[in-house]
Structures are given as structure tokens and as C-alpha cells.
Coordinates of C-alpha atoms in Angstrom, one line a residue:
K1 CA 58.5 -84.2 -268.3
R2 CA 57.3 -80.6 -268.0
R3 CA 60.1 -79.7 -265.6
L4 CA 62.7 -81.3 -268.1
F5 CA 61.2 -79.4 -271.0
I6 CA 61.4 -76.1 -269.3
G7 CA 64.8 -76.7 -268.1
L8 CA 66.0 -77.4 -271.8
I9 CA 64.3 -74.1 -272.9
E10 CA 66.0 -72.1 -270.2
R11 CA 69.3 -73.7 -270.8
R12 CA 69.2 -72.6 -274.4
Y13 CA 67.4 -69.2 -274.4
G14 CA 67.4 -68.3 -270.8
P15 CA 64.3 -67.4 -268.7
T16 CA 61.8 -65.2 -270.1
M17 CA 62.4 -62.3 -267.8
N18 CA 66.3 -62.3 -268.6
P19 CA 67.1 -63.8 -272.0
T20 CA 70.7 -64.7 -272.4
E21 CA 73.0 -63.2 -274.9
R22 CA 74.2 -65.9 -277.3
E23 CA 76.1 -65.8 -280.5
A24 CA 73.2 -67.3 -282.4
D25 CA 71.0 -64.5 -281.3
K26 CA 73.1 -61.9 -283.0
P27 CA 71.6 -60.8 -286.5
D28 CA 73.0 -62.2 -289.6
V29 CA 72.3 -60.3 -292.6
E30 CA 73.1 -63.0 -295.1
S31 CA 70.6 -65.4 -293.4
A32 CA 67.9 -63.0 -292.5
D33 CA 65.7 -63.9 -295.3
A34 CA 66.2 -67.7 -294.6
D35 CA 65.4 -67.2 -291.0
N36 CA 62.1 -65.7 -291.9
D37 CA 61.0 -68.6 -294.2
L38 CA 58.2 -70.8 -292.6
E39 CA 58.9 -74.5 -292.8
P40 CA 55.4 -76.2 -292.8
Y41 CA 54.8 -78.7 -290.1
S42 CA 53.9 -82.2 -291.0
T43 CA 53.7 -85.7 -289.7
P44 CA 53.1 -89.1 -291.2
E45 CA 49.4 -88.8 -290.3
E46 CA 49.0 -85.2 -291.0
P47 CA 50.3 -83.6 -294.2
A48 CA 51.9 -80.2 -294.4
K49 CA 49.3 -77.4 -295.0
E50 CA 50.8 -75.1 -297.7
I51 CA 50.2 -71.4 -297.1
P52 CA 50.0 -69.5 -300.4
T53 CA 52.4 -66.6 -300.7
M54 CA 50.6 -63.4 -301.4
D55 CA 51.9 -59.8 -301.7
D56 CA 50.6 -57.1 -299.6
T57 CA 48.3 -54.6 -301.5
V58 CA 50.2 -51.3 -302.0
D59 CA 49.8 -48.2 -304.1
A60 CA 52.1 -46.6 -306.7
N61 CA 54.4 -45.3 -303.9
G62 CA 54.7 -48.8 -302.1
R63 CA 52.3 -47.7 -299.3
L64 CA 50.0 -50.3 -297.8
I65 CA 46.3 -49.7 -298.9
N66 CA 43.3 -50.1 -296.6
Q67 CA 45.4 -51.4 -293.6
Q68 CA 44.5 -50.8 -289.9
P69 CA 47.9 -50.4 -288.2
L70 CA 48.2 -51.7 -284.7
Y71 CA 49.8 -48.7 -283.3
D72 CA 46.8 -46.4 -284.0
Q73 CA 45.8 -45.1 -280.7
L74 CA 42.5 -43.9 -281.5
L75 CA 41.0 -47.2 -282.7
N76 CA 38.4 -48.8 -280.7
A77 CA 38.0 -45.7 -278.4
E78 CA 34.5 -45.3 -277.0
V79 CA 33.2 -41.8 -277.6
Q80 CA 30.1 -39.6 -277.2
L81 CA 29.4 -37.6 -280.3
H82 CA 26.4 -35.4 -281.7
V83 CA 24.2 -37.2 -284.2
G84 CA 21.6 -34.7 -285.2
E85 CA 20.4 -33.0 -281.9
R86 CA 21.2 -36.0 -279.6
L87 CA 24.4 -37.2 -278.0
A88 CA 24.9 -40.8 -278.9
P89 CA 27.5 -43.4 -277.7
G90 CA 29.8 -44.8 -280.5
K91 CA 33.1 -46.6 -281.1
V92 CA 35.9 -45.8 -283.6
I93 CA 35.9 -48.9 -285.7
G94 CA 38.5 -47.9 -288.5
R95 CA 40.0 -45.4 -290.9
V96 CA 38.1 -43.8 -293.8
V97 CA 39.5 -45.0 -297.2
G98 CA 38.6 -43.2 -300.4
S99 CA 37.4 -44.6 -303.7
D100 CA 41.0 -44.8 -304.9
G101 CA 42.1 -46.9 -301.9
E102 CA 44.0 -44.0 -300.3
Q103 CA 43.3 -43.3 -296.6
L104 CA 42.0 -39.8 -296.0
G105 CA 44.6 -37.7 -294.1
T106 CA 48.0 -38.5 -292.5
Y107 CA 48.4 -40.4 -289.3
D108 CA 50.5 -39.0 -286.3
N109 CA 51.0 -40.4 -282.9
N110 CA 50.1 -37.0 -281.6
S111 CA 46.3 -36.9 -281.7
F112 CA 46.3 -33.1 -282.3
L113 CA 48.5 -33.6 -285.4
N114 CA 46.6 -36.6 -286.7
T115 CA 44.6 -35.6 -289.8
I116 CA 43.1 -39.0 -290.4
M117 CA 39.4 -39.5 -291.0
Y118 CA 37.8 -42.2 -288.9
E119 CA 34.6 -44.2 -289.0
V120 CA 32.5 -44.2 -285.9
E121 CA 29.8 -46.8 -285.4
F122 CA 26.9 -45.8 -283.0
D123 CA 24.5 -47.8 -281.0
D124 CA 21.9 -47.8 -283.6
G125 CA 24.2 -49.4 -286.2
Q126 CA 24.8 -46.3 -288.4
I127 CA 28.4 -45.3 -289.3
R128 CA 29.6 -41.7 -289.7
E129 CA 32.9 -40.1 -290.4
Y130 CA 34.7 -37.9 -288.0
D131 CA 38.3 -36.4 -288.1
A132 CA 40.7 -37.2 -285.4
N133 CA 40.7 -33.8 -283.9
T134 CA 37.0 -33.9 -283.4
I135 CA 37.2 -37.3 -281.6
S136 CA 40.2 -36.2 -279.4
E137 CA 38.5 -32.9 -278.3
N138 CA 35.4 -34.8 -277.6
I139 CA 37.2 -37.4 -275.5
L140 CA 39.1 -34.8 -273.6
A141 CA 36.1 -32.5 -273.0
R142 CA 34.2 -35.2 -271.2
V143 CA 37.0 -36.4 -268.7
D144 CA 38.4 -34.8 -265.6
A145 CA 42.0 -33.9 -265.1
D146 CA 43.0 -37.5 -264.3
G147 CA 41.3 -38.8 -267.6
F148 CA 38.2 -40.5 -266.0
S149 CA 34.7 -39.7 -267.0
S150 CA 32.0 -38.7 -264.6
P151 CA 28.7 -39.5 -266.3
N152 CA 25.3 -38.9 -264.6
L153 CA 23.9 -41.8 -262.6
K154 CA 20.6 -43.1 -264.2
Y155 CA 19.6 -46.2 -262.3
I156 CA 20.9 -48.6 -259.6
I157 CA 19.8 -51.8 -261.3
D158 CA 20.9 -54.8 -259.3
Y159 CA 23.3 -55.9 -256.5
K160 CA 25.4 -58.9 -255.8
C161 CA 27.0 -60.1 -252.5
D162 CA 30.1 -62.4 -252.1
P163 CA 29.4 -64.6 -249.1
D164 CA 33.1 -65.4 -248.6
V165 CA 34.0 -61.6 -248.1
A166 CA 30.8 -59.9 -246.8
V167 CA 30.0 -59.9 -243.1
D168 CA 26.9 -62.1 -242.1
K169 CA 24.2 -61.1 -239.6
D170 CA 25.6 -63.3 -236.9
S171 CA 28.8 -61.2 -236.9
M172 CA 27.3 -57.9 -237.6
Y173 CA 28.1 -56.6 -234.1
V174 CA 31.3 -56.1 -232.2
T175 CA 32.2 -55.6 -228.6
D176 CA 34.9 -53.1 -227.6
R177 CA 37.2 -53.4 -224.4
R178 CA 34.6 -51.6 -222.3
G179 CA 31.8 -54.0 -223.1
V180 CA 29.9 -51.6 -225.4
T181 CA 28.3 -53.5 -228.4
R182 CA 28.3 -51.5 -231.7
P183 CA 27.4 -52.5 -235.3
R184 CA 30.4 -53.5 -237.5
K185 CA 31.0 -50.7 -240.0
T186 CA 31.9 -52.4 -243.2
T187 CA 30.7 -52.6 -246.7
K188 CA 33.0 -55.5 -247.9
G189 CA 31.8 -57.9 -250.4
W190 CA 28.8 -55.8 -251.9
K191 CA 28.7 -54.5 -255.4
L192 CA 25.9 -52.4 -257.3
L193 CA 25.1 -52.7 -260.9
L194 CA 24.7 -49.1 -262.2
E195 CA 23.2 -47.7 -265.5
W196 CA 24.9 -44.4 -266.6
G197 CA 23.5 -41.5 -268.5
D198 CA 25.4 -42.6 -271.5
G199 CA 23.6 -46.0 -271.6
T200 CA 26.6 -48.1 -270.3
E201 CA 26.5 -50.5 -267.3
S202 CA 29.1 -51.3 -264.8
W203 CA 29.6 -53.0 -261.4
V204 CA 30.6 -50.6 -258.6
Q205 CA 31.9 -51.2 -255.1
L206 CA 29.3 -50.3 -252.4
S207 CA 31.9 -48.3 -250.6
Q208 CA 32.3 -45.9 -253.6
M209 CA 28.5 -45.6 -253.9
K210 CA 28.0 -45.0 -250.2
E211 CA 30.4 -41.9 -250.5
S212 CA 29.2 -40.5 -253.9
H213 CA 25.4 -41.3 -254.0
P214 CA 24.5 -42.1 -250.3
V215 CA 20.8 -41.3 -250.6
E216 CA 20.2 -43.0 -253.9
T217 CA 22.0 -46.1 -252.5
A218 CA 20.1 -46.0 -249.2
E219 CA 16.7 -45.7 -250.9
F220 CA 17.6 -48.6 -253.4
A221 CA 18.6 -50.8 -250.3
R222 CA 15.2 -50.1 -248.6
A223 CA 13.3 -50.8 -251.7
R224 CA 15.0 -54.0 -252.2
G225 CA 14.7 -55.1 -248.6
I226 CA 18.5 -55.4 -248.0
D227 CA 18.7 -52.5 -245.6
K228 CA 18.9 -54.8 -242.7
E229 CA 22.1 -56.5 -244.0
P230 CA 25.3 -55.8 -242.0
A231 CA 26.7 -53.6 -245.0
F232 CA 23.6 -51.3 -244.9
A233 CA 22.1 -51.5 -241.4
W234 CA 24.8 -49.2 -239.7
W235 CA 24.3 -46.2 -241.9
V236 CA 21.1 -46.5 -244.2
P237 CA 18.6 -45.3 -241.4
Y238 CA 20.7 -42.2 -240.5
T239 CA 21.0 -41.4 -244.3
L240 CA 17.4 -41.5 -244.9
R241 CA 16.4 -39.2 -241.9
K242 CA 19.1 -36.8 -243.0
R243 CA 18.6 -37.1 -246.8
D244 CA 17.9 -33.5 -247.4
V245 CA 21.1 -32.2 -245.6
I246 CA 23.2 -34.9 -247.2
I247 CA 22.2 -34.1 -250.8
S248 CA 23.5 -30.6 -250.3
A249 CA 26.6 -31.6 -248.6
V250 CA 28.0 -34.3 -250.8
K251 CA 30.9 -33.0 -252.7
S252 CA 32.2 -36.0 -254.6
R253 CA 30.6 -37.8 -257.6
I254 CA 31.6 -41.2 -258.4
R255 CA 33.9 -41.5 -261.5
K256 CA 33.5 -44.2 -264.2
T257 CA 37.0 -45.6 -263.7
T258 CA 36.4 -48.7 -266.1
H259 CA 37.4 -46.3 -269.0
K260 CA 39.9 -43.5 -269.4
Y261 CA 40.0 -41.2 -272.3
G262 CA 37.2 -43.3 -273.8
V263 CA 39.3 -46.5 -273.7
E264 CA 38.5 -49.4 -271.4
L265 CA 41.0 -50.2 -268.8
P266 CA 42.1 -53.8 -268.0
T267 CA 41.8 -55.3 -264.7
S268 CA 44.0 -58.3 -265.1
V269 CA 46.3 -59.9 -267.5
E270 CA 43.6 -62.0 -268.8
H271 CA 41.3 -58.9 -269.3
A272 CA 44.2 -57.2 -271.1
K273 CA 44.5 -60.0 -273.5
E274 CA 40.7 -60.1 -274.1
L275 CA 40.7 -56.2 -274.8
D276 CA 43.6 -56.8 -277.3
R277 CA 42.0 -59.5 -278.9
R278 CA 38.6 -57.5 -279.1
N279 CA 40.6 -54.5 -280.5
K280 CA 42.6 -56.4 -283.0
N281 CA 46.0 -55.1 -281.6
T282 CA 48.5 -55.6 -278.9
L283 CA 48.8 -52.2 -277.2
W284 CA 48.1 -53.5 -273.6
M285 CA 50.2 -56.7 -273.8
D286 CA 53.1 -54.4 -275.4
A287 CA 52.7 -52.1 -272.3
L288 CA 52.9 -55.1 -269.9
Q289 CA 55.9 -56.5 -271.6
K290 CA 57.7 -53.2 -271.5
E291 CA 57.0 -53.0 -267.8
M292 CA 58.0 -56.5 -267.0
L293 CA 61.2 -56.1 -268.9
N294 CA 62.0 -53.0 -266.8
V295 CA 61.0 -54.6 -263.4
G296 CA 62.4 -57.9 -264.1
V297 CA 65.8 -57.0 -262.6
A298 CA 64.1 -56.7 -259.2
F299 CA 63.3 -60.4 -259.0
E300 CA 65.1 -63.7 -258.8
I301 CA 62.8 -66.4 -259.8
L302 CA 63.5 -69.7 -258.1
P303 CA 63.3 -73.1 -259.7
D304 CA 59.9 -74.8 -259.8
G305 CA 59.0 -76.4 -256.6
K306 CA 61.9 -74.7 -254.6
P307 CA 60.5 -72.7 -251.5
A308 CA 61.7 -69.1 -250.5
P309 CA 64.5 -69.2 -248.0
V310 CA 63.8 -69.1 -244.2
G311 CA 63.3 -65.7 -243.0
W312 CA 61.9 -64.2 -246.0
R313 CA 58.4 -62.8 -245.9
K314 CA 55.6 -63.4 -248.4
V315 CA 54.1 -60.4 -249.9
T316 CA 51.7 -59.5 -252.8
G317 CA 51.7 -57.2 -255.7
H318 CA 49.5 -56.2 -258.5
I319 CA 49.5 -54.3 -262.0
V320 CA 48.2 -50.8 -262.3
W321 CA 46.8 -50.1 -265.7
D322 CA 46.8 -46.7 -267.0
M323 CA 46.3 -44.4 -270.1
K324 CA 48.3 -41.2 -270.9
M325 CA 46.8 -38.2 -272.3
D326 CA 48.3 -39.0 -275.6
F327 CA 46.4 -42.4 -275.5
T328 CA 49.7 -44.4 -274.7
R329 CA 48.9 -47.5 -272.8
K330 CA 50.8 -47.9 -269.5
A331 CA 51.3 -50.8 -267.2
R332 CA 53.0 -50.7 -263.6
W333 CA 53.8 -53.5 -261.4
V334 CA 53.6 -52.4 -257.8
L335 CA 53.8 -54.0 -254.3
D336 CA 50.8 -54.0 -252.1
G337 CA 52.5 -51.9 -249.5
H338 CA 49.2 -51.2 -247.5
R339 CA 49.3 -55.0 -246.5
T340 CA 52.8 -55.0 -245.1
A341 CA 54.0 -53.9 -241.6
D342 CA 55.3 -50.3 -241.2
P343 CA 59.0 -50.3 -241.1
I344 CA 60.9 -48.6 -238.2
G345 CA 62.4 -45.1 -238.9
S346 CA 61.9 -42.7 -241.7
T347 CA 60.6 -44.1 -245.0
Y348 CA 60.8 -41.1 -247.3
A349 CA 63.3 -40.2 -250.1
G350 CA 65.5 -37.1 -249.8
V351 CA 64.0 -33.8 -250.7
V352 CA 66.0 -30.6 -251.1
S353 CA 64.5 -27.3 -249.9
R354 CA 63.4 -24.5 -252.0
E355 CA 65.8 -22.1 -250.0
S356 CA 68.8 -24.3 -251.0
V357 CA 67.6 -24.3 -254.6
R358 CA 67.5 -20.5 -254.8
I359 CA 70.9 -20.2 -253.1
A360 CA 72.4 -22.6 -255.6
F361 CA 71.1 -20.6 -258.5
T362 CA 72.5 -17.4 -257.0
Y363 CA 75.9 -19.1 -256.3
A364 CA 75.9 -20.1 -260.0
A365 CA 75.1 -16.6 -261.3
L366 CA 77.7 -15.0 -259.0
N367 CA 80.5 -17.4 -260.0
D368 CA 79.7 -17.7 -263.7
L369 CA 78.8 -21.5 -263.4
E370 CA 76.6 -23.5 -265.5
I371 CA 73.5 -25.5 -264.2
C372 CA 72.2 -28.7 -265.6
A373 CA 69.3 -30.9 -264.5
A374 CA 68.5 -34.7 -265.1
D375 CA 65.9 -37.3 -264.0
I376 CA 67.0 -40.7 -262.8
R377 CA 65.1 -43.4 -264.8
N378 CA 63.3 -46.1 -262.9
A379 CA 64.8 -44.7 -259.8
Y380 CA 63.6 -47.1 -257.1
L381 CA 64.5 -50.3 -259.2
Q382 CA 68.1 -49.1 -259.1
A383 CA 68.4 -49.4 -255.4
P384 CA 68.7 -52.7 -253.4
S385 CA 65.9 -53.6 -251.1
S386 CA 66.5 -53.6 -247.3
C387 CA 63.5 -56.2 -246.8
K388 CA 63.6 -59.9 -247.4
D389 CA 60.3 -60.3 -249.3
Y390 CA 59.1 -62.7 -252.0
I391 CA 56.1 -63.2 -254.1
L392 CA 54.4 -66.0 -256.0
C393 CA 54.6 -65.3 -259.8
G394 CA 51.4 -64.6 -261.6
A395 CA 50.6 -64.8 -265.3
E396 CA 52.5 -61.5 -266.0
F397 CA 55.8 -63.3 -265.4
G398 CA 55.2 -66.0 -268.0
L399 CA 53.3 -69.1 -268.0
E400 CA 56.4 -71.2 -267.2
N401 CA 56.8 -69.2 -264.0
V402 CA 53.3 -69.2 -262.7
G403 CA 53.4 -70.3 -259.2
R404 CA 57.1 -70.2 -258.5
A405 CA 58.6 -68.1 -255.8
A406 CA 60.5 -65.0 -256.7
L407 CA 62.8 -63.1 -254.3
I408 CA 62.7 -59.4 -254.5
H409 CA 66.2 -57.8 -254.5
R410 CA 65.4 -54.3 -255.7
A411 CA 63.2 -51.5 -254.1
L412 CA 59.8 -51.5 -255.9
Y413 CA 57.1 -48.9 -256.3
G414 CA 54.4 -49.4 -253.6
G415 CA 56.8 -50.8 -250.9
K416 CA 56.9 -48.8 -247.8
S417 CA 60.7 -48.7 -247.5
A418 CA 61.3 -48.1 -251.3
G419 CA 61.9 -44.3 -250.7
R420 CA 64.3 -45.0 -247.9
D421 CA 66.1 -47.7 -249.8
F422 CA 66.7 -45.4 -252.9
R423 CA 67.8 -42.4 -250.6
N424 CA 70.4 -44.7 -248.9
H425 CA 71.7 -46.1 -252.2
L426 CA 72.0 -42.7 -253.7
R427 CA 73.7 -41.2 -250.8
A428 CA 76.3 -44.0 -250.7
C429 CA 76.8 -43.3 -254.5
M430 CA 77.3 -39.6 -253.9
R431 CA 80.1 -40.3 -251.3
H432 CA 81.6 -42.7 -253.7
L433 CA 81.9 -39.8 -256.2
G434 CA 83.7 -37.7 -253.6
F435 CA 80.8 -35.6 -252.6
E436 CA 79.9 -34.7 -248.9
S437 CA 76.5 -33.9 -247.6
C438 CA 75.9 -30.2 -246.7
P439 CA 75.3 -29.9 -242.8
A440 CA 72.6 -27.3 -243.5
D441 CA 70.6 -29.3 -246.0
P442 CA 71.5 -33.2 -246.1
D443 CA 70.2 -33.2 -249.7
V444 CA 72.8 -30.7 -251.0
W445 CA 75.9 -32.5 -251.9
M446 CA 79.2 -30.6 -252.7
R447 CA 83.0 -31.3 -253.4
P448 CA 85.9 -29.0 -254.3
A449 CA 86.8 -28.6 -258.0
Q450 CA 89.0 -26.7 -260.3
R451 CA 88.4 -24.7 -263.4
A452 CA 90.2 -25.0 -266.6
D453 CA 92.2 -21.9 -265.7
G454 CA 93.3 -23.3 -262.4
T455 CA 90.8 -21.4 -260.2
E456 CA 89.0 -23.4 -257.4
H457 CA 85.3 -23.5 -256.8
W458 CA 82.7 -25.8 -255.2
E459 CA 80.6 -28.2 -257.3
Y460 CA 77.1 -28.9 -256.1
I461 CA 74.5 -31.5 -256.8
L462 CA 71.0 -31.0 -255.4
L463 CA 68.8 -34.1 -255.0
Y464 CA 64.9 -34.1 -254.9
T465 CA 63.9 -37.8 -254.8
D466 CA 65.1 -38.9 -258.4
D467 CA 65.5 -35.2 -259.8
S468 CA 69.1 -34.0 -259.8
L469 CA 70.5 -30.4 -260.3
C470 CA 74.2 -29.9 -260.8
V471 CA 76.2 -26.6 -260.5
S472 CA 79.5 -26.8 -262.1
E473 CA 81.8 -25.5 -264.7
K474 CA 80.7 -28.6 -266.9
P475 CA 77.6 -29.9 -265.1
E476 CA 76.5 -32.0 -268.0
R477 CA 79.6 -34.0 -268.0
V478 CA 79.4 -34.5 -264.2
L479 CA 75.9 -35.9 -264.6
R480 CA 76.4 -38.1 -267.7
E481 CA 79.9 -39.5 -267.0
E482 CA 79.8 -39.8 -263.1
L483 CA 76.2 -39.9 -261.7
G484 CA 75.0 -41.5 -265.2
K485 CA 77.7 -44.1 -264.6
Y486 CA 75.8 -45.7 -261.8
F487 CA 72.2 -44.6 -262.6
R488 CA 70.4 -44.6 -265.9
L489 CA 69.2 -41.1 -266.7
K490 CA 66.5 -39.9 -268.7
E491 CA 67.9 -38.6 -271.8
E492 CA 65.3 -36.1 -272.6
S493 CA 65.6 -34.5 -269.3
I494 CA 69.3 -33.8 -269.3
G495 CA 69.8 -30.1 -269.9
P496 CA 69.3 -26.6 -268.5
P497 CA 66.3 -26.5 -266.1
K498 CA 63.0 -25.2 -267.4
I499 CA 60.8 -26.1 -264.5
Y500 CA 62.0 -27.1 -261.0
L501 CA 60.1 -27.6 -257.8
G502 CA 56.8 -26.4 -259.5
G503 CA 58.3 -23.1 -260.8
N504 CA 59.3 -21.8 -264.2
V505 CA 63.1 -21.3 -264.5
R506 CA 64.9 -19.2 -267.1
Q507 CA 68.2 -17.6 -267.6
V508 CA 68.1 -13.9 -268.2
E509 CA 70.6 -11.0 -268.8
L510 CA 70.3 -7.9 -266.7
E511 CA 70.8 -4.3 -268.1
H512 CA 74.5 -4.2 -267.2
G513 CA 75.2 -7.6 -269.0
V514 CA 75.3 -9.9 -265.9
K515 CA 73.5 -13.3 -266.5
C516 CA 71.4 -14.8 -263.7
W517 CA 68.5 -17.1 -263.2
A518 CA 64.9 -16.0 -262.6
F519 CA 62.2 -17.9 -261.0
G520 CA 58.6 -17.5 -262.3
S521 CA 55.5 -18.5 -260.5
S522 CA 52.9 -18.4 -263.3
Q523 CA 52.6 -22.1 -263.5
Y524 CA 52.0 -22.4 -259.6
V525 CA 49.7 -19.4 -259.6
K526 CA 47.5 -20.8 -262.4
A527 CA 47.2 -24.1 -260.6
A528 CA 46.4 -22.4 -257.2
V529 CA 43.7 -20.2 -258.8
A530 CA 42.2 -23.2 -260.6
N531 CA 42.1 -25.0 -257.1
V532 CA 40.6 -22.1 -255.3
E533 CA 37.9 -21.8 -258.0
K534 CA 37.0 -25.4 -257.7
Y535 CA 36.9 -25.2 -253.9
L536 CA 34.7 -22.1 -253.9
A537 CA 32.3 -23.7 -256.4
E538 CA 31.9 -26.6 -254.0
R539 CA 31.3 -24.2 -251.2
H540 CA 28.8 -22.4 -253.1
A541 CA 27.0 -25.6 -254.1
A542 CA 26.8 -26.4 -250.4
G543 CA 25.1 -23.0 -249.6
D544 CA 28.2 -21.1 -248.4
T545 CA 28.4 -17.8 -250.7
R546 CA 30.5 -15.6 -248.4
Y547 CA 33.7 -15.6 -250.4
R548 CA 34.1 -14.9 -254.2
L549 CA 37.3 -14.3 -256.3
P550 CA 37.6 -10.9 -257.8
A551 CA 37.2 -10.5 -261.6
S552 CA 40.7 -9.2 -262.0
A553 CA 43.6 -8.5 -259.6
K554 CA 47.0 -6.9 -260.5
T555 CA 48.7 -8.0 -257.4
P556 CA 48.1 -10.8 -254.8
M557 CA 47.3 -8.3 -252.1
K558 CA 46.3 -4.6 -252.1
T559 CA 49.5 -2.4 -251.8
V560 CA 47.7 -0.3 -249.1
Y561 CA 46.8 -3.3 -247.1
R562 CA 47.6 -2.8 -243.3
P563 CA 47.3 -6.2 -241.4
E564 CA 47.3 -4.5 -238.0
L565 CA 44.3 -2.5 -238.9
D566 CA 42.3 -5.4 -240.5
V567 CA 39.2 -6.0 -238.3
T568 CA 37.5 -8.6 -240.5
P569 CA 36.6 -11.9 -238.9
E570 CA 39.2 -14.7 -238.8
L571 CA 38.8 -17.6 -241.0
S572 CA 37.1 -20.9 -239.7
A573 CA 39.4 -23.8 -239.0
S574 CA 38.4 -25.5 -242.1
Y575 CA 39.1 -22.3 -244.3
A576 CA 42.4 -21.6 -242.4
S577 CA 43.6 -25.3 -243.1
Y578 CA 42.7 -25.0 -246.8
Y579 CA 44.5 -21.5 -247.1
R580 CA 47.7 -23.1 -245.5
S581 CA 47.5 -25.9 -248.1
L582 CA 47.7 -23.7 -251.1

């Protein structure tokens, strides 16, 4: 009966991933109000339950009064704010409404332009009012560059072990080919319950704690009598003997990855539903619905009970939940590429060289040609997959599809061959458009063209994974009408380049009236200086204070510097490796 019911639903409305276009689905203005009318459900045993009609409370201008919109990104964010002289954890519970029923301030999706006043409830029950800028600045000030907070660890409270995953004592040793017996180095199946400096608690993998707080974790294991377990026995004795050296050498501290920008991140579809239910909105499920709508073109969901064809390999995937800096929720379905075998040959997408980019800009200036850039939207999803993989659908594919086999026909993020598949697909498209690859740089594509006045020139398209740069008399037309015919382009990215390959780009006019393109390295230099400052701070914390950045510098190197006369000691292998990575 269930299979028959689902079949009737799909025949009329199509599967949930790809709804069919029907005449009945088209909006009808005349019947719009009639469609919105609710027909009460009733049976002979159960009479209809009438719902009274009530108008929304509005002001003189027709605006809703005292309503909490679902799109307000700051609602239910967890913050740390000053209450008197102490820093207390709190939660944004709603907007402030004046005695006249009007909300204080004007809402804007950009948190920095948001002037709304919010109510924050603290752990002791008191409620205080704060403006949106104060809340946003407080959240951003207490997170790192990736949006995760790193509060101080207060205590390790408890531990738990999953016997189905953890290694038992009978299997704690392994013998290699030469017959040497060694302890098995693993921490699988163990988690620790932590209490943070902000008063919150969370379970963290033992592998993370071993790297970030090795001494504290080793002391906890010894105190609780679990230091003889296979997950601890191979490293706890050494850590306790070398505790003083380890404390000074540890660079990383564990990040609280359960929250980002003060908002709790889901770990599953069920958790996302629970968070939306708790926060009284649908932000996480809306993000999931948007992702599954985009990624749905990659799957062919087979009928219930039908197995995957012979020769197709079963793989797995998961959803990555994230929060952008503007508090927008984001979900991304990715393949578990780390669980699949390595493909033969190169697996990377095409990357144009910096030298080719500079030559192209020079060519455009010398021949009075225009330059236009564009990004390809959902790049990998537009390329067919070279692998025969399938998955078993989870709850994110819809309840009616749970457990069904789904064949993967498009390249997906996380797949080891996704970059190669997209590269090959894009190269085939470029050949179809009449372009040929440059022998000196395979990611520079060119074809002969003719100007409006009849003069001939070469058109170029430079490809850097999913970024394209066109040099032509009318480059925007080439990108929109030709490349955009086969690939969806990000509308906001189409236009003259401003930043390319990490450098600032701008068109300038020289003294004699010639227009050319200029590259700036200010953005790269700022990032490099911040990187060096962070690296030196870590070295200083470890006791190495030999190197310091100057307070100011007009040029990267002294103008009188003579390398052949430099007798200072050479950098060590670690410092030299770091210098080359800048």
C-alpha cells in the first residue's frame, strides 16, 4: 500500500528532488485567494474543528506589531556580554518593543546596518537590552578567522567509550612484518566531556584533546585509572615524563566547533530540525532545502527496492553545516572521498599560471581590448562523473526516499575525481566553442576573431578552476552568450576584474593617455604580514625570540642590500620551509 501511495504521489507531483512542471502548478491570479482557503477536515466520527479568523495586529501604516520574523539572523544567538564587571553568557531571545507597540530601530540583513534593539537573557534569569552592533561586535571579537571560538578549558569532567569502535586490551598490540610487537596507536571510540571557561559543556573527541591539551588529558586519564586502556597506554606515560617540554611546545588549542559566531551548528538533519524547533524558525532547514535543490541534479533515485546496477560502487556522503560571517546558514552535501580508492592519473582542475595572466593583461592594453571576469556557479555539479558510484539516500533526500539507491551522475564536492571531471568537461566545451589550448599554458584558450572595423585579433579565455577571464573586443558577450550557454555563471561576478589570483587589479591611465592594467599586492602583503606575525608569536611563546618584525618598513628589502656580502647565518630547515610557503 505504501509503494502504491508513493507511486500515485510521484505520478501527479513528481519526486521531491525534481518536481514536474504541470499546467495546474502555474499560478492563477483569479483563484489565488480560493486556493489559500482552508477546508476543515471532518469525518462522521470527528466533526470539523473551525479555526476562527483573526487579523494580524498592525500599526497605522500596516506594519506588523511585536512580531518575531523568521529571517532575523541574530535571534537565538549565544553571546558573552558584560553585566556589571563580570562577563556572563546569554542568549538573544527577541526584539525590544516600545510602549507604543513599535519595535526600536530598523532591521537589516547586514548586521552592521541593523539598528534593532534586542533582549538578551542571561544565565541568572535577568534580561537586558543591547543594540545589534554591540551583539555583532561581541560575537566577532570572540571568534577566530573561521568563526569558531576558543574558550579556555576549565575542567575535564567525564569520559565515555564506544565498545563497538574502541580497541580492546586483547587487540592493543600489533606485530609488523619483521615480527616486532608495538602498541596500536589509536584513540578511536573515546570522547571527553569538557567544561569551558564560559560555563558551557560539550563532548570532544580524544584525538582532538590529545593534540590540544595533552598534559591535562594525560593527568585526567591517570587520575581516573584509564591510562592503561589501549587509547591512552601508548602516549600517556611519555607525556607525563615530558610534561614541562610539551606545555611550552604545544601550539594549537582546541576550538569549540559546536558553535560558530555564537550560533549552534547542527550535526545531522534531525539535529537541524531540533535547532529550528528550538529557535522557532526554519533557517537551517531552508539552507538544507536550497542545497538539496541544487545538488539534486547529480542523483538518479531508483524505485523502492530496486538495487544499483552491477558494477556500480557504493559510497557514502554527509552534510557539512556552516555559518557565514553575515550569519547566513549554509549546508553542503559532500562525498566521503577519504573513504574511496585513489583514482589513476591527475585529479586536479586546471589552473592558469600567474605569468599567463600578466601577459594577457599586457596583450589587452597593447591591442585596446576589454577584459571581463566571471565565476561558474556550482562548477563541479555541471560536469558528468567519470565514476560509477551510488549511495543510499538519507533523511535529507525526503522521507519517501530514505533507504533507496541513488546513482551519482554528476561530479560532487568531496569526490577525488571531481576536479578532473570538471576540467575535462570544461575543456570539451571550450573546443566546442572553437577555442584551442595554448601549447605554453594548457589553461589559456584562444581563437581568431574579427573586430567591428574588420581588423583581426585573438580572443583569449583564461581558466582557473571555475574562474574565467576573457580578453576580447566584447568579452562580456562571449562569457554570457557562449560560455554562459553551457554553464551557469554567477551574475554578481560578471564584470571587469577587481581581484584576481589574490592580487588587486585596476585599470589606470598613464600620463600620455594610454590605458593599461595594474596589479597591486596590498591584499597579499597584509595577509602575509598577519601570517608572519602569528607565526613569530607562536615561536616566541615556545621560547625562540631570535626574530622580530621591524616597527616600520618602506620597502620589502633594504636598497643597499648586497646578498653576496651577507654573512648572517642561514635559516634552519623549518624556517626556510616556512619562508618558501609565504
